[in-house]
C-alpha positions as a printed Julia matrix, in Angstrom:
225×3 Matrix{Float64}:
  59.93  19.5   102.17
  62.32  22.02  100.62
  62.91  21.22   96.93
  66.41  20.43   95.74
  67.77  23.47   93.86
  68.71  23.19   90.21
  72.38  22.97   89.28
  74.22  26.34   89.31
  74.56  26.57   85.53
  70.87  25.77   85.05
  69.99  28.62   87.42
  72.29  30.94   85.48
  70.69  30.02   82.14
  67.16  30.39   83.46
  68.09  33.76   84.93
  69.36  34.93   81.56
  66.36  33.83   79.52
  64.0   35.26   82.14
  65.4   38.69   81.17
  64.84  38.21   77.43
  64.91  35.42   74.84
  68.49  34.41   73.95
  70.34  31.88   71.85
  73.04  29.81   73.62
  75.99  31.74   72.22
  74.41  35.0    73.38
  73.94  33.43   76.82
  77.66  32.59   76.94
  78.71  36.05   75.72
  76.45  37.79   78.23
  77.79  35.62   81.05
  81.39  36.52   80.2
  80.64  40.23   79.67
  79.0   40.42   83.1
  81.78  38.31   84.62
  79.13  35.94   85.91
  81.57  33.1    85.42
  82.55  34.12   88.98
  79.35  32.39   90.09
  79.9   29.0    88.47
  82.32  27.44   86.02
  81.03  28.19   82.52
  82.24  26.59   79.29
  80.48  26.77   75.91
  80.1   23.0    75.72
  78.59  22.6    79.18
  76.32  25.61   78.67
  74.91  24.15   75.43
  74.38  20.85   77.23
  72.53  22.67   80.02
  70.31  24.42   77.47
  69.44  21.09   75.83
  68.59  19.54   79.19
  66.41  22.48   80.27
  64.57  22.34   76.94
  64.02  18.58   77.3
  62.63  19.16   80.8
  60.24  21.83   79.54
  61.85  24.65   81.54
  62.76  26.63   78.42
  61.34  26.49   74.92
  62.21  27.67   71.42
  61.06  31.22   70.8
  62.35  31.56   67.25
  65.1   30.46   64.88
  67.19  33.36   63.58
  69.2   33.55   60.38
  71.53  36.54   60.24
  73.64  36.99   57.1
  76.11  34.19   56.5
  75.95  33.05   60.1
  74.45  29.65   60.9
  70.91  29.5    62.19
  70.59  30.24   65.88
  67.85  28.86   68.06
  66.5   31.42   70.51
  65.04  30.2    73.79
  62.67  31.73   76.29
  61.68  30.63   79.77
  58.45  28.71   80.33
  56.07  29.0    83.27
  57.52  25.76   84.63
  61.02  27.17   84.22
  60.16  30.35   86.08
  58.61  28.32   88.9
  61.73  26.1    89.07
  64.01  29.16   89.1
  62.02  30.81   91.88
  61.95  27.62   93.95
  65.7   27.12   93.56
  66.55  30.68   94.57
  64.22  30.57   97.56
  65.7   27.27   98.75
  69.32  28.48   98.43
  68.66  31.84  100.08
  66.87  30.29  103.04
  68.89  27.21  103.88
  72.2   27.01  105.71
  73.65  23.64  104.67
  76.57  21.92  106.33
  79.61  22.51  104.14
  83.11  21.08  104.25
  85.57  23.7   102.97
  89.07  22.39  102.23
  90.62  25.22  104.24
  88.96  24.05  107.46
  90.22  20.51  106.9
  93.78  21.7   106.17
  93.82  23.98  109.23
  92.64  21.17  111.5
  95.49  18.93  110.31
  98.16  21.58  109.7
 100.06  20.5   112.83
 101.26  17.49  110.83
 103.56  19.87  108.93
 106.5   21.79  110.39
 105.6   25.23  111.74
 107.77  27.08  109.21
 106.26  25.18  106.29
 102.75  26.1   107.42
 103.81  29.74  107.7
 105.24  29.7   104.15
 102.12  28.1   102.67
  99.7   30.41  104.46
 101.73  33.45  103.42
 101.26  32.41   99.79
  97.56  31.82  100.33
  97.01  35.19  101.99
  98.94  36.94   99.19
  96.7   35.26   96.61
  93.58  36.16   98.6
  94.66  39.8    98.83
  95.24  39.92   95.07
  91.81  38.39   94.53
  90.27  40.93   96.91
  91.86  43.84   95.03
  90.67  42.45   91.68
  87.08  42.06   92.89
  87.12  45.45   94.58
  88.33  47.06   91.33
  85.59  45.3    89.38
  83.01  46.53   91.88
  84.29  50.1    91.55
  84.19  49.86   87.75
  80.61  48.56   87.87
  79.6   51.43   90.15
  81.24  53.95   87.81
  79.29  52.51   84.89
  76.05  52.91   86.83
  75.46  49.2    87.35
  72.47  48.46   89.55
  73.62  46.94   92.83
  70.88  44.3    92.97
  72.64  42.46   90.12
  75.94  42.31   92.03
  74.95  41.51   95.62
  77.26  38.49   95.57
  80.26  40.8    95.12
  79.67  42.56   98.44
  79.26  39.23  100.24
  82.36  37.85   98.55
  84.45  40.87   99.6
  83.22  40.72  103.19
  84.02  37.0   103.41
  87.47  37.44  101.88
  88.28  40.36  104.16
  87.34  38.39  107.26
  89.35  35.33  106.2
  92.38  37.44  105.25
  92.35  39.22  108.61
  91.97  35.96  110.55
  94.72  34.17  108.63
  97.06  37.17  108.92
  96.56  37.12  112.69
  97.15  33.36  112.74
 100.41  33.87  110.85
 101.61  36.37  113.42
 100.86  33.95  116.24
 102.66  31.13  114.44
 105.71  33.29  113.7
 105.99  34.42  117.31
 105.43  30.97  118.76
 102.19  31.95  120.48
 100.67  28.64  119.37
 102.32  25.43  120.51
 103.4   23.27  117.58
 104.12  19.59  117.36
 107.71  20.13  116.14
 108.59  22.56  118.95
 111.55  21.24  120.99
 109.65  22.02  124.19
 106.23  20.86  122.97
 104.28  19.75  126.04
 101.77  17.9   123.85
 104.52  15.86  122.22
 106.16  15.06  125.53
 102.85  13.78  126.9
 101.86  11.78  123.84
 105.2   10.6   122.49
 105.16   6.88  121.83
 106.79   4.81  124.58
 108.31   1.39  123.79
 105.1   -0.27  125.0
 102.69   1.92  123.01
 104.9    1.99  119.92
 104.38  -1.73  119.41
 100.69  -1.67  120.24
  98.02  -2.12  117.66
  96.4    1.17  116.5
  93.13  -0.23  117.83
  94.35  -0.51  121.42
  92.49   1.6   124.03
  95.63   3.62  124.87
  96.12   4.76  121.25
  92.44   5.52  120.79
  92.4    7.67  123.91
  95.51   9.58  122.81
  93.97  10.39  119.41
  90.71  11.51  120.95
  92.57  13.98  123.15
  94.11  15.76  120.18
  91.26  18.17  119.58
  88.25  18.78  121.83
  84.87  18.18  120.27
  83.53  21.61  119.24
């Protein structure tokens, strides 16, 4: 049975202390400097809580307590053998599996016909513009990392992220063109054949939603993939 992976922030912390012993504030600073907050939401409070939980579970342990000048004492942690085994198991499980996911975009696209065509076009135009800005930002960060001599193995997620964004942008841009030109029938089209076939008649309008006729009409909306 494949083990359940650790939470994303736990994996991030274990990855950091597997490089070298660190105190929690150093973990947070390193995460921000490397822009690894792109991988999971990171806040100082939640990171400290994650460190405490990992220590309680025996996955990290205190390496030393440092006192530097007038600064408060800082507890430095290192990874344990159990922590390294848990990190390895989590990474192996995530890399191998292909879980069923439920992205919001897929849900919204499947039900977008409930909105007027022009409204869908406006909303998707905004989304694509935001995605393109995000793509340019990530691409610039990748170029800066390459210029600084960053080793690619630490940034493999960036390449995957760019490829995924590029594919989605291209697909949505093509969808927008089809919607603008009326290549896709829409429920608010004056000549919508779907609406003419499924418009409620006086008899079906007063029927209970559980009647066979209504159930059949709903089932015909989208074929089962």
